[in-house]
Coordinates of N, CA and C and ligand atoms in Angstrom, one line a residue:
M1 N 90.8 -16.3 -147.2 CA 91.5 -17.1 -146.0 C 91.4 -18.7 -146.3
T2 N 92.7 -19.2 -146.9 CA 92.5 -20.9 -147.4 C 93.2 -21.7 -146.2
A3 N 93.8 -21.4 -145.6 CA 94.6 -22.6 -144.5 C 93.1 -22.7 -143.8
D4 N 93.9 -23.8 -143.2 CA 93.0 -25.0 -142.1 C 92.8 -24.4 -140.9
K5 N 93.4 -23.5 -140.5 CA 94.0 -22.7 -139.4 C 94.1 -21.2 -139.3
W6 N 93.5 -19.9 -138.5 CA 94.1 -18.8 -138.9 C 94.0 -17.9 -137.6
F7 N 94.8 -17.7 -137.0 CA 95.0 -16.8 -135.8 C 95.1 -15.4 -135.9
G8 N 94.4 -14.6 -135.3 CA 94.3 -13.4 -135.2 C 95.3 -13.0 -134.0
I9 N 96.5 -12.2 -133.8 CA 97.2 -11.9 -132.6 C 96.7 -10.4 -132.6
V10 N 96.1 -10.2 -131.5 CA 95.7 -8.4 -131.3 C 97.5 -8.2 -129.9
S11 N 98.5 -7.5 -130.2 CA 99.3 -7.0 -129.7 C 100.1 -6.2 -129.8
L12 N 101.0 -5.8 -128.8 CA 101.5 -4.4 -128.8 C 102.9 -4.5 -129.4
F13 N 103.5 -6.0 -129.3 CA 104.6 -6.4 -129.8 C 104.6 -7.8 -130.8
P14 N 103.8 -7.5 -132.0 CA 103.9 -8.4 -133.1 C 105.3 -9.0 -133.5
E15 N 106.1 -8.1 -133.4 CA 107.2 -9.1 -133.7 C 108.2 -10.2 -132.9
M16 N 107.7 -10.3 -131.7 CA 107.6 -11.0 -130.7 C 107.3 -12.5 -131.7
F17 N 106.5 -12.3 -132.4 CA 105.8 -13.6 -132.8 C 106.4 -14.0 -134.1
A18 N 107.4 -12.9 -134.9 CA 108.2 -13.4 -135.8 C 108.7 -15.1 -135.8
P19 N 109.5 -15.6 -135.2 CA 110.4 -16.3 -134.9 C 109.9 -17.3 -134.5
F20 N 108.8 -17.2 -133.9 CA 107.8 -18.4 -133.6 C 107.3 -18.6 -134.8
T21 N 106.8 -18.1 -135.9 CA 106.0 -18.3 -137.1 C 107.0 -18.9 -138.3
Q22 N 107.8 -18.6 -137.9 CA 109.1 -18.9 -139.0 C 110.2 -20.3 -138.7
Q23 N 110.1 -20.5 -137.7 CA 110.7 -21.6 -137.5 C 110.1 -23.2 -137.0
G24 N 111.2 -24.2 -137.1 CA 110.1 -25.4 -136.7 C 108.5 -25.6 -137.1
V25 N 108.5 -26.4 -136.2 CA 106.5 -27.3 -136.7 C 105.7 -26.1 -137.5
I26 N 105.8 -24.9 -136.1 CA 104.6 -24.0 -136.8 C 105.2 -23.2 -138.0
G27 N 106.8 -23.0 -138.0 CA 107.0 -22.5 -139.6 C 106.8 -23.1 -140.6
R28 N 106.7 -24.8 -140.5 CA 106.7 -25.5 -142.1 C 105.2 -25.4 -142.1
A29 N 104.3 -25.4 -141.2 CA 103.0 -25.2 -141.2 C 102.3 -23.7 -141.9
V30 N 102.8 -22.7 -141.0 CA 102.7 -21.5 -141.8 C 103.4 -21.8 -143.3
K31 N 104.2 -22.1 -143.8 CA 104.9 -22.0 -144.9 C 104.0 -22.6 -146.2
S32 N 103.5 -23.8 -145.4 CA 102.7 -24.9 -146.2 C 101.1 -24.8 -146.4
G33 N 101.1 -23.5 -145.7 CA 99.6 -22.9 -145.9 C 98.5 -23.2 -145.0
T34 N 99.1 -24.2 -144.1 CA 98.3 -24.9 -143.0 C 97.8 -24.0 -142.0
L35 N 98.6 -23.2 -141.7 CA 98.0 -22.1 -140.8 C 98.4 -20.6 -141.1
A36 N 97.9 -20.0 -140.8 CA 97.7 -18.6 -141.1 C 98.1 -17.6 -139.9
V37 N 99.1 -16.7 -139.5 CA 99.1 -16.0 -138.4 C 99.2 -14.5 -139.1
E38 N 97.9 -13.7 -138.5 CA 98.0 -12.5 -138.8 C 98.1 -11.3 -137.5
T39 N 99.2 -10.1 -137.4 CA 99.1 -9.8 -136.4 C 98.1 -8.1 -136.6
F40 N 97.8 -7.8 -135.2 CA 96.9 -6.6 -135.4 C 97.3 -6.0 -134.0
N41 N 98.2 -4.4 -134.4 CA 99.2 -4.1 -132.7 C 98.3 -2.7 -132.4
P42 N 97.0 -2.7 -131.7 CA 96.7 -1.3 -131.0 C 97.5 0.0 -131.3
R43 N 98.9 -0.1 -131.8 CA 99.2 1.2 -131.2 C 99.2 1.7 -132.9
D44 N 99.0 0.9 -133.6 CA 98.4 1.1 -135.3 C 97.1 2.2 -135.5
Y45 N 96.5 2.0 -134.3 CA 95.4 2.2 -133.6 C 94.7 4.0 -133.8
T46 N 96.4 4.5 -133.3 CA 96.4 5.5 -132.4 C 96.4 6.4 -133.3
H47 N 95.9 8.2 -132.4 CA 96.3 8.9 -133.7 C 97.0 10.3 -133.0
D48 N 97.2 10.4 -131.3 CA 98.0 11.1 -130.9 C 99.8 11.2 -131.2
R49 N 99.9 12.0 -131.1 CA 101.5 12.2 -131.2 C 102.6 11.1 -131.0
H50 N 101.9 10.5 -129.1 CA 102.5 9.9 -128.8 C 102.1 8.6 -128.8
R51 N 101.0 8.4 -130.0 CA 100.7 6.9 -130.3 C 100.4 6.0 -128.6
T52 N 99.8 6.7 -127.8 CA 99.4 6.4 -126.3 C 98.6 4.8 -126.3
V53 N 99.0 4.1 -125.7 CA 98.4 2.6 -125.9 C 98.2 2.2 -124.5
D54 N 98.2 3.2 -123.6 CA 97.9 2.9 -122.0 C 97.7 3.6 -121.3
D55 N 96.5 3.6 -120.2 CA 95.6 4.7 -119.9 C 95.8 4.3 -118.4
R56 N 95.6 5.3 -117.8 CA 95.3 5.0 -115.7 C 94.3 4.2 -115.6
P57 N 94.3 3.4 -114.6 CA 93.1 3.0 -114.1 C 92.2 3.9 -112.9
Y58 N 90.9 3.5 -113.8 CA 90.3 4.4 -112.5 C 90.2 3.4 -111.0
G59 N 90.2 4.2 -109.7 CA 90.2 4.4 -108.8 C 91.5 4.7 -108.1
G60 N 92.7 4.7 -108.8 CA 93.9 4.8 -108.7 C 94.9 3.6 -108.4
G61 N 96.0 3.6 -107.7 CA 96.9 2.1 -107.4 C 97.5 2.5 -108.6
P62 N 98.8 1.2 -108.7 CA 100.0 1.7 -109.2 C 99.5 0.3 -110.9
G63 N 100.5 1.0 -111.9 CA 100.4 0.4 -113.0 C 99.2 0.9 -113.7
M64 N 99.4 0.4 -115.2 CA 98.4 1.0 -115.9 C 97.7 0.2 -116.8
L65 N 96.5 0.7 -117.1 CA 95.8 -0.7 -118.5 C 96.3 -0.3 -120.2
M66 N 96.1 -1.2 -120.8 CA 95.9 -0.8 -121.7 C 94.5 -0.1 -122.3
M67 N 94.8 1.1 -123.3 CA 94.1 2.3 -123.5 C 92.9 1.7 -124.5
V68 N 91.8 1.4 -123.8 CA 90.7 1.3 -124.7 C 90.4 1.3 -126.2
K69 N 90.7 2.6 -127.1 CA 89.9 2.5 -128.5 C 90.9 2.0 -128.8
P70 N 92.0 2.3 -128.7 CA 93.0 1.7 -129.7 C 93.4 0.4 -130.1
L71 N 92.8 -0.4 -128.6 CA 92.5 -1.7 -128.4 C 91.5 -2.5 -129.4
T72 N 90.3 -1.9 -128.7 CA 89.1 -2.1 -129.3 C 88.9 -2.1 -131.0
D73 N 89.6 -1.1 -131.9 CA 90.0 -0.8 -132.5 C 90.7 -2.1 -133.6
A74 N 91.6 -2.4 -132.8 CA 92.4 -4.0 -133.2 C 91.8 -4.7 -133.2
I75 N 91.2 -5.2 -132.0 CA 89.6 -6.1 -132.1 C 88.9 -5.9 -133.3
T76 N 88.4 -5.3 -133.3 CA 87.2 -4.9 -134.3 C 87.9 -5.4 -135.8
A77 N 89.2 -4.6 -136.1 CA 89.2 -4.7 -137.5 C 90.0 -6.7 -137.4
A78 N 90.9 -7.4 -136.4 CA 91.2 -8.7 -136.6 C 89.4 -10.0 -136.7
R79 N 88.3 -9.1 -135.6 CA 86.9 -9.6 -135.9 C 86.6 -9.5 -137.8
Q80 N 87.0 -8.4 -138.5 CA 86.7 -8.0 -139.7 C 87.5 -8.9 -140.9
A81 N 89.0 -9.6 -140.3 CA 89.8 -10.2 -141.3 C 89.0 -11.5 -141.1
A82 N 88.5 -11.9 -139.8 CA 88.5 -13.2 -139.7 C 87.1 -13.8 -140.1
G83 N 86.4 -12.7 -140.2 CA 85.0 -13.1 -141.3 C 83.9 -13.9 -139.9
E84 N 83.2 -14.4 -140.6 CA 82.6 -15.2 -139.5 C 83.0 -16.0 -138.6
N85 N 82.3 -17.0 -137.6 CA 82.8 -17.8 -136.6 C 84.2 -17.6 -136.3
S86 N 84.7 -16.6 -135.2 CA 85.8 -16.5 -134.9 C 85.8 -16.7 -133.4
K87 N 86.5 -17.0 -132.6 CA 86.7 -17.3 -131.2 C 87.4 -16.1 -131.0
V88 N 86.8 -15.8 -130.0 CA 87.8 -14.2 -129.2 C 88.3 -14.5 -127.7
I89 N 89.7 -15.6 -127.4 CA 90.3 -15.5 -126.9 C 91.2 -14.6 -126.1
Y90 N 91.3 -14.0 -124.5 CA 92.0 -13.4 -123.9 C 92.6 -14.1 -123.1
L91 N 94.5 -14.0 -123.2 CA 95.2 -14.7 -122.2 C 95.5 -13.6 -121.4
S92 N 95.1 -14.4 -120.2 CA 95.1 -13.9 -118.6 C 95.3 -14.9 -117.3
P93 N 95.7 -14.6 -116.7 CA 95.8 -15.5 -114.9 C 94.2 -15.8 -114.7
Q94 N 93.1 -14.8 -115.3 CA 92.0 -14.9 -114.5 C 91.5 -16.2 -115.4
G95 N 91.9 -16.5 -116.5 CA 91.2 -17.5 -117.0 C 91.2 -19.2 -116.8
K96 N 90.2 -19.6 -117.6 CA 90.8 -21.3 -117.3 C 92.0 -22.1 -117.4
K97 N 92.0 -22.5 -116.9 CA 93.5 -23.0 -116.7 C 93.6 -24.2 -118.3
L98 N 94.9 -23.7 -119.0 CA 94.7 -24.4 -120.3 C 95.4 -26.4 -120.1
D99 N 94.3 -27.1 -120.6 CA 95.2 -28.2 -120.4 C 94.7 -29.1 -121.9
Q100 N 95.2 -30.3 -121.4 CA 95.5 -30.9 -123.1 C 93.8 -31.0 -123.5
A101 N 92.6 -31.3 -122.6 CA 91.5 -31.7 -123.1 C 91.4 -30.1 -123.5
G102 N 91.7 -28.7 -122.7 CA 91.0 -27.4 -123.3 C 91.9 -27.5 -124.6
V103 N 92.7 -27.8 -125.0 CA 93.5 -27.8 -126.4 C 93.0 -28.2 -127.3
A104 N 92.4 -29.3 -126.9 CA 91.6 -29.9 -128.1 C 90.2 -29.1 -128.3
R105 N 89.6 -28.9 -127.7 CA 88.4 -28.4 -127.4 C 88.5 -26.7 -128.4
L106 N 89.4 -26.1 -128.2 CA 90.1 -25.1 -129.0 C 90.2 -25.5 -130.4
A107 N 90.5 -26.7 -130.7 CA 91.4 -27.4 -131.8 C 90.4 -27.1 -132.8
D108 N 88.8 -27.1 -132.4 CA 87.9 -26.9 -133.1 C 87.4 -25.7 -134.1
N109 N 88.1 -24.7 -133.2 CA 87.8 -23.6 -134.4 C 88.6 -23.2 -135.4
D110 N 88.0 -23.2 -136.0 CA 89.4 -22.6 -137.4 C 89.5 -21.2 -137.5
R111 N 89.2 -20.4 -136.9 CA 89.5 -18.9 -136.6 C 89.5 -18.4 -135.1
M112 N 90.8 -17.9 -134.8 CA 90.8 -17.8 -133.5 C 91.4 -16.3 -133.1
I113 N 91.0 -15.7 -132.5 CA 91.5 -14.0 -132.2 C 92.1 -14.3 -130.4
L114 N 93.4 -13.6 -130.7 CA 94.1 -14.1 -129.2 C 94.4 -13.1 -129.0
I115 N 94.2 -12.3 -127.8 CA 94.6 -10.6 -127.3 C 95.3 -11.1 -126.2
C116 N 96.6 -10.3 -126.7 CA 97.4 -10.2 -125.6 C 97.6 -9.4 -124.7
G117 N 97.6 -9.4 -123.3 CA 97.1 -8.0 -122.7 C 98.7 -7.7 -122.1
R118 N 99.0 -6.2 -122.0 CA 100.1 -5.8 -121.7 C 99.9 -5.1 -120.5
Y119 N 100.9 -4.2 -119.3 CA 100.3 -3.4 -118.3 C 99.6 -4.6 -117.2
E120 N 98.7 -3.9 -116.4 CA 98.1 -4.4 -115.6 C 97.0 -5.8 -116.0
G121 N 96.7 -5.3 -117.9 CA 95.2 -6.1 -118.4 C 94.5 -5.1 -118.9
I122 N 93.3 -5.1 -119.3 CA 92.3 -4.8 -119.9 C 91.5 -4.4 -119.5
D123 N 90.6 -3.2 -119.8 CA 89.0 -2.9 -118.9 C 88.0 -4.1 -119.4
E124 N 87.6 -4.2 -117.9 CA 86.5 -5.5 -118.0 C 85.5 -5.7 -118.9
R125 N 84.8 -4.1 -119.5 CA 84.1 -4.0 -120.6 C 84.7 -4.7 -121.4
V126 N 85.7 -4.5 -121.7 CA 86.0 -5.0 -123.3 C 86.1 -6.4 -123.2
I127 N 85.9 -7.3 -122.0 CA 86.2 -8.2 -121.6 C 84.8 -8.7 -122.1
E128 N 84.0 -8.0 -121.7 CA 82.4 -8.4 -121.3 C 81.7 -7.8 -122.9
S129 N 82.3 -7.4 -123.7 CA 82.0 -7.1 -124.9 C 82.5 -8.2 -125.9
H130 N 83.6 -8.5 -125.7 CA 84.4 -8.4 -126.9 C 84.9 -10.2 -126.9
V131 N 85.3 -10.7 -125.9 CA 85.9 -11.9 -125.2 C 85.2 -13.2 -125.0
D132 N 85.2 -14.1 -125.7 CA 84.6 -15.3 -125.8 C 84.9 -16.1 -124.8
E133 N 86.2 -16.2 -124.5 CA 86.9 -16.7 -123.0 C 88.2 -16.1 -122.6
E134 N 88.4 -16.7 -121.4 CA 89.7 -15.9 -120.9 C 90.2 -16.9 -120.6
V135 N 91.4 -17.5 -121.1 CA 92.9 -18.8 -120.8 C 93.6 -18.3 -120.1
S136 N 94.1 -19.2 -118.9 CA 95.0 -19.0 -118.0 C 96.4 -20.0 -118.9
I137 N 97.5 -20.0 -119.0 CA 98.7 -20.6 -119.1 C 99.0 -21.2 -118.1
G138 N 98.5 -20.8 -116.7 CA 99.2 -21.5 -114.9 C 99.0 -20.0 -114.3
D139 N 99.1 -20.3 -113.3 CA 99.1 -19.6 -111.9 C 100.2 -18.8 -111.8
Y140 N 101.2 -18.2 -112.7 CA 102.2 -16.8 -112.4 C 101.9 -15.8 -113.4
V141 N 102.5 -15.0 -113.0 CA 102.1 -13.4 -113.7 C 103.0 -13.0 -114.8
L142 N 103.1 -13.0 -116.1 CA 103.9 -12.6 -117.1 C 103.8 -11.4 -117.2
S143 N 104.8 -10.6 -118.3 CA 104.8 -9.2 -118.3 C 103.7 -9.1 -119.6
G144 N 103.2 -9.9 -120.3 CA 102.5 -9.8 -121.5 C 101.9 -11.1 -121.9
G145 N 100.5 -11.2 -122.7 CA 100.0 -12.2 -123.0 C 100.6 -13.1 -124.3
E146 N 101.9 -12.7 -124.7 CA 102.2 -12.7 -125.9 C 102.5 -14.6 -125.9
L147 N 103.7 -14.8 -124.7 CA 104.3 -16.1 -124.7 C 102.6 -17.0 -124.7
P148 N 101.9 -17.0 -123.5 CA 100.8 -17.5 -123.4 C 100.5 -17.6 -124.8
A149 N 100.0 -16.7 -125.7 CA 99.1 -16.4 -126.9 C 100.3 -17.9 -127.8
M150 N 101.3 -18.1 -127.9 CA 102.6 -18.7 -128.5 C 101.9 -20.2 -127.7
V151 N 101.9 -20.2 -126.5 CA 101.7 -21.6 -126.1 C 100.5 -22.0 -126.4
L152 N 99.5 -21.3 -126.6 CA 98.3 -21.9 -127.5 C 98.4 -22.0 -128.5
M153 N 98.8 -21.4 -128.8 CA 99.0 -21.5 -130.6 C 99.9 -23.0 -130.8
D154 N 100.8 -23.1 -130.3 CA 101.7 -24.1 -130.7 C 100.9 -25.6 -129.9
S155 N 100.2 -25.4 -129.1 CA 99.4 -26.7 -128.4 C 98.3 -27.1 -129.7
V156 N 97.6 -25.8 -130.0 CA 96.5 -26.2 -131.0 C 97.0 -26.7 -132.1
A157 N 98.0 -25.9 -132.6 CA 98.6 -26.3 -133.7 C 99.2 -27.4 -134.6
R158 N 99.7 -28.2 -133.1 CA 100.3 -29.7 -133.0 C 98.9 -30.6 -133.2
L159 N 97.7 -30.4 -133.3 CA 96.5 -31.3 -133.4 C 95.9 -31.0 -135.1
V160 N 96.5 -30.0 -135.6 CA 95.8 -30.0 -136.7 C 96.6 -30.9 -138.0
P161 N 95.3 -31.4 -138.7 CA 96.1 -32.8 -139.4 C 97.2 -32.3 -140.4
G162 N 98.0 -32.7 -140.7 CA 99.0 -32.1 -141.6 C 100.3 -31.5 -140.9
V163 N 100.2 -31.3 -139.8 CA 101.3 -30.3 -138.6 C 102.3 -30.7 -138.7
L164 N 102.2 -31.9 -137.8 CA 103.3 -33.2 -137.5 C 103.3 -33.4 -138.5
G165 N 105.0 -34.2 -138.6 CA 105.3 -34.6 -139.7 C 104.9 -36.0 -139.4
H166 N 105.3 -36.4 -138.3 CA 104.6 -38.3 -138.2 C 103.7 -38.2 -137.0
K167 N 102.2 -38.8 -137.9 CA 100.9 -38.5 -136.7 C 101.3 -39.1 -135.3
A168 N 102.2 -40.0 -135.3 CA 102.1 -40.7 -134.0 C 102.9 -39.9 -133.3
S169 N 103.3 -39.1 -133.6 CA 104.3 -38.2 -132.0 C 103.2 -36.9 -131.5
A170 N 102.4 -36.9 -132.3 CA 100.7 -36.4 -132.0 C 100.1 -37.2 -130.8
V171 N 100.2 -38.5 -131.2 CA 99.2 -39.2 -130.1 C 99.7 -39.8 -129.1
E172 N 101.2 -39.9 -129.3 CA 101.9 -40.4 -128.2 C 102.2 -39.3 -127.5
D173 N 102.0 -37.8 -127.8 CA 102.5 -37.2 -126.9 C 101.8 -37.1 -125.1
S174 N 102.5 -36.1 -124.5 CA 102.2 -36.5 -122.6 C 100.9 -35.9 -123.3
F175 N 100.0 -36.3 -122.0 CA 98.5 -35.9 -122.0 C 97.2 -35.9 -122.8
T176 N 98.3 -36.3 -124.1 CA 96.8 -36.9 -124.9 C 96.1 -37.7 -124.4
D177 N 96.6 -39.0 -124.0 CA 95.7 -39.8 -123.3 C 95.3 -39.2 -121.7
G178 N 96.2 -38.3 -121.4 CA 95.9 -38.4 -119.9 C 97.0 -38.1 -118.9
L179 N 97.3 -39.1 -119.7 CA 98.8 -39.6 -118.7 C 100.3 -38.8 -119.0
L180 N 101.3 -38.7 -118.4 CA 102.5 -38.2 -118.0 C 103.3 -38.9 -119.6
D181 N 104.2 -38.5 -120.3 CA 105.0 -39.6 -121.1 C 105.7 -40.2 -120.6
C182 N 105.8 -41.4 -121.3 CA 107.2 -42.6 -120.5 C 108.5 -41.8 -120.8
P183 N 109.6 -42.5 -120.0 CA 110.8 -42.0 -120.8 C 111.3 -42.5 -122.3
H184 N 112.0 -41.6 -122.7 CA 112.5 -42.3 -124.0 C 114.3 -42.3 -124.1
Y185 N 114.5 -42.8 -125.1 CA 116.1 -42.9 -125.1 C 116.3 -42.8 -126.5
T186 N 117.9 -42.7 -126.5 CA 118.2 -42.8 -128.3 C 119.9 -43.0 -127.9
R187 N 120.3 -43.0 -129.4 CA 121.9 -43.7 -129.0 C 122.6 -42.6 -128.2
P188 N 123.4 -43.4 -127.2 CA 124.1 -44.5 -127.5 C 123.5 -45.5 -126.2
E189 N 123.7 -46.7 -126.9 CA 123.2 -48.0 -125.8 C 123.8 -47.4 -124.5
V190 N 124.8 -47.2 -124.0 CA 125.0 -47.2 -122.4 C 125.6 -45.5 -122.3
L191 N 124.9 -45.0 -121.7 CA 125.3 -43.3 -121.5 C 125.6 -42.8 -120.2
D192 N 127.5 -42.7 -119.7 CA 127.7 -42.3 -118.3 C 127.3 -43.7 -117.7
G193 N 127.7 -44.8 -118.0 CA 126.7 -46.3 -117.4 C 125.7 -46.6 -117.3
R194 N 124.9 -45.8 -118.0 CA 123.7 -45.9 -117.4 C 122.8 -46.5 -119.0
S195 N 122.6 -47.9 -118.9 CA 122.1 -48.3 -120.3 C 120.6 -48.4 -120.7
V196 N 120.2 -48.6 -122.1 CA 118.9 -48.3 -122.5 C 118.0 -49.7 -121.4
P197 N 117.0 -49.6 -121.4 CA 116.1 -50.6 -120.9 C 116.0 -51.8 -122.1
S198 N 116.1 -52.8 -121.8 CA 116.6 -53.8 -122.7 C 115.4 -54.6 -123.4
V199 N 114.4 -54.0 -123.0 CA 112.9 -54.1 -124.0 C 112.9 -53.2 -125.3
L200 N 113.3 -52.2 -124.9 CA 113.7 -51.4 -126.3 C 114.2 -51.7 -127.2
L201 N 114.9 -52.5 -126.8 CA 116.1 -53.2 -128.4 C 115.6 -54.6 -128.7
S202 N 114.6 -54.8 -127.8 CA 113.9 -56.4 -128.6 C 113.7 -56.3 -129.4
G203 N 113.2 -54.9 -130.1 CA 112.0 -55.1 -131.5 C 110.9 -56.1 -131.0
D204 N 110.0 -56.0 -129.6 CA 109.1 -56.9 -129.5 C 108.1 -56.0 -129.4
H205 N 107.3 -55.5 -130.3 CA 106.5 -54.2 -130.2 C 105.4 -54.1 -129.3
E206 N 104.8 -55.3 -128.8 CA 103.6 -55.5 -128.2 C 104.5 -55.3 -126.9
K207 N 105.9 -55.9 -126.7 CA 106.0 -56.1 -125.5 C 106.9 -54.3 -125.3
I208 N 107.2 -53.5 -125.9 CA 107.7 -52.4 -126.2 C 106.4 -51.5 -125.6
R209 N 105.2 -51.3 -126.2 CA 103.9 -50.7 -126.1 C 103.7 -51.1 -124.4
Q210 N 103.8 -51.8 -123.8 CA 103.2 -52.3 -122.7 C 104.0 -51.8 -122.1
W211 N 105.5 -51.9 -122.2 CA 106.4 -51.1 -120.9 C 106.3 -49.7 -121.2
R212 N 106.0 -48.7 -122.0 CA 105.8 -47.9 -122.6 C 104.7 -47.0 -121.5
Q213 N 103.1 -47.9 -121.8 CA 101.9 -48.1 -121.1 C 102.3 -47.8 -119.7
K214 N 103.3 -49.2 -119.1 CA 103.8 -49.2 -118.0 C 104.1 -47.7 -117.0
Q215 N 105.2 -47.5 -117.8 CA 106.0 -46.5 -117.3 C 105.3 -45.3 -117.2
A216 N 104.3 -44.8 -118.1 CA 103.5 -43.6 -118.0 C 102.8 -43.4 -117.3
L217 N 102.1 -45.2 -116.8 CA 101.3 -45.1 -115.6 C 101.4 -44.7 -114.4
G218 N 102.8 -45.1 -114.3 CA 103.7 -45.5 -113.0 C 104.2 -43.8 -113.0
R219 N 104.5 -43.8 -113.5 CA 105.0 -42.2 -113.7 C 104.0 -41.2 -113.1
T220 N 102.8 -40.8 -114.1 CA 102.0 -40.2 -113.6 C 101.5 -40.6 -111.9
W221 N 101.4 -41.7 -111.6 CA 101.1 -42.0 -110.2 C 101.8 -41.8 -109.4
Q222 N 103.1 -41.4 -109.7 CA 104.3 -40.8 -108.9 C 104.3 -39.3 -108.8
R223 N 104.2 -39.0 -109.8 CA 104.4 -37.6 -109.8 C 102.9 -36.6 -109.9
R224 N 102.1 -37.3 -110.5 CA 100.9 -36.4 -110.5 C 99.7 -37.3 -110.7
P225 N 99.6 -37.8 -109.1 CA 98.5 -38.7 -109.1 C 97.0 -38.6 -109.0
E226 N 97.3 -37.0 -109.0 CA 95.7 -36.8 -109.3 C 95.0 -36.5 -110.8
L227 N 95.9 -36.7 -111.5 CA 95.6 -36.6 -113.0 C 94.9 -38.5 -113.2
L228 N 95.1 -38.8 -112.5 CA 94.6 -40.4 -112.3 C 93.2 -40.6 -112.2
N229 N 92.8 -39.1 -111.1 CA 91.5 -39.4 -110.6 C 90.7 -39.3 -111.7
H230 N 90.8 -38.6 -112.7 CA 90.1 -38.1 -113.7 C 90.1 -39.2 -114.7
L231 N 90.6 -40.0 -114.9 CA 90.7 -41.2 -115.7 C 89.9 -42.6 -115.6
A232 N 89.6 -43.3 -116.4 CA 88.5 -44.7 -116.1 C 89.6 -45.7 -116.9
L233 N 90.6 -46.3 -116.0 CA 91.8 -47.2 -116.6 C 91.1 -48.1 -117.0
T234 N 91.5 -48.7 -117.9 CA 91.5 -50.0 -118.5 C 91.9 -51.4 -117.8
E235 N 91.1 -52.2 -118.0 CA 91.8 -53.5 -117.3 C 93.2 -53.7 -117.4
E236 N 93.9 -53.0 -118.4 CA 95.3 -53.9 -119.3 C 96.0 -52.5 -118.3
Q237 N 95.6 -51.0 -118.1 CA 96.6 -50.3 -117.5 C 96.1 -50.5 -115.9
Q238 N 95.5 -50.7 -115.2 CA 95.2 -50.9 -114.1 C 96.4 -52.2 -113.6
R239 N 96.5 -53.1 -114.2 CA 97.3 -54.7 -113.8 C 98.4 -54.1 -114.3
L240 N 99.0 -52.6 -115.1 CA 100.2 -52.7 -115.5 C 100.6 -52.0 -114.6
L241 N 99.9 -50.6 -113.8 CA 100.2 -49.9 -112.9 C 100.2 -50.8 -111.7
E242 N 99.6 -51.6 -111.3 CA 99.4 -52.9 -110.3 C 101.2 -53.1 -110.4
E243 N 101.6 -53.5 -111.4 CA 103.0 -54.4 -111.8 C 104.1 -53.4 -111.4
F244 N 103.9 -51.9 -111.7 CA 104.8 -51.0 -112.1 C 105.1 -50.8 -110.2
K245 N 103.9 -50.8 -109.5 CA 104.0 -50.6 -107.6 C 104.5 -51.7 -107.3
S246 N 104.2 -53.0 -107.4 CA 104.9 -54.2 -107.2 C 106.3 -54.6 -107.8
Q247 N 106.6 -53.8 -108.1 CA 108.1 -53.9 -108.8 C 108.9 -53.0 -108.3
L248 N 108.1 -51.6 -107.7 CA 109.0 -50.3 -106.4 C 108.9 -50.8 -105.5
Q249 N 108.2 -52.1 -104.6 CA 108.8 -52.5 -103.5 C 109.7 -53.9 -103.2
R250 N 110.1 -54.3 -104.7 CA 111.1 -55.6 -104.7 C 112.3 -54.8 -104.3
Ligands
LIG1 N1 99.6 -16.8 -116.6 C1 99.0 -16.1 -117.8 N2 97.9 -16.9 -119.1 O1 98.0 -15.9 -119.5 N3 98.3 -15.1 -119.3 C2 98.9 -14.7 -118.4 C3 99.7 -13.9 -117.8 O2 100.3 -13.8 -116.8 N4 99.2 -12.4 -118.3 C4 99.9 -11.5 -117.6 C5 99.0 -10.7 -116.7 C6 99.5 -9.1 -117.0 C7 100.3 -9.0 -118.3 O3 98.8 -8.0 -119.2 C8 99.8 -9.9 -119.1

């Protein structure tokens, strides 16, 4: 396994990952060998005629759980494929909310196994025995853990050196510095009567940097003020934010 980052996906719907691993930034990284993705389908570890992968919950109630044995056999196969030092992550609404800081922390792991729940989820004892971390992508209920797994893979992969063509684009992404992103503009210069901010046409890179930082600070203050509570703003950032606020009052 020579890839910089290897993902082992435990999922009943591995075909959901084909478009994701064959297109765009991730597709190129897989093609170049920087990323490797292997899938492990619990259904391949069934032995009954109906290839059963779900089971009824103790205590009754609606819904089903993922059947334990095919799931744990698939997890075991993924761990064997990963070799040493793999991190096992279960995607679930009960997990720690994923944010950019969490993405950066997870990106330190070269080998991650992502367990994608279906139905009402998985037996708690499987979590206790096999899972290192439960991760949630948000407070809403999806039909499966596959989309959360792709969200995690995409956000982590973008931090892997060489995955993004132009390194700056990862640096300037939203949340990399804890702030929302500034507004962006491209051709034409006037669109529906709205012009591109003149500073962006000035060619003055320092003024442009300051304008972008001011917009990011101001937008964060307006839309997600709680994010500022976790940041120690530099003197320049404090000045730029005050300028943004005073310009609003004019
Ligand atoms: N939000 C989330 N962040 O990570 N995973 C989810 C999520 O809704 N998972 C589903 C819950 C039941 C089903 O098994 C899969």
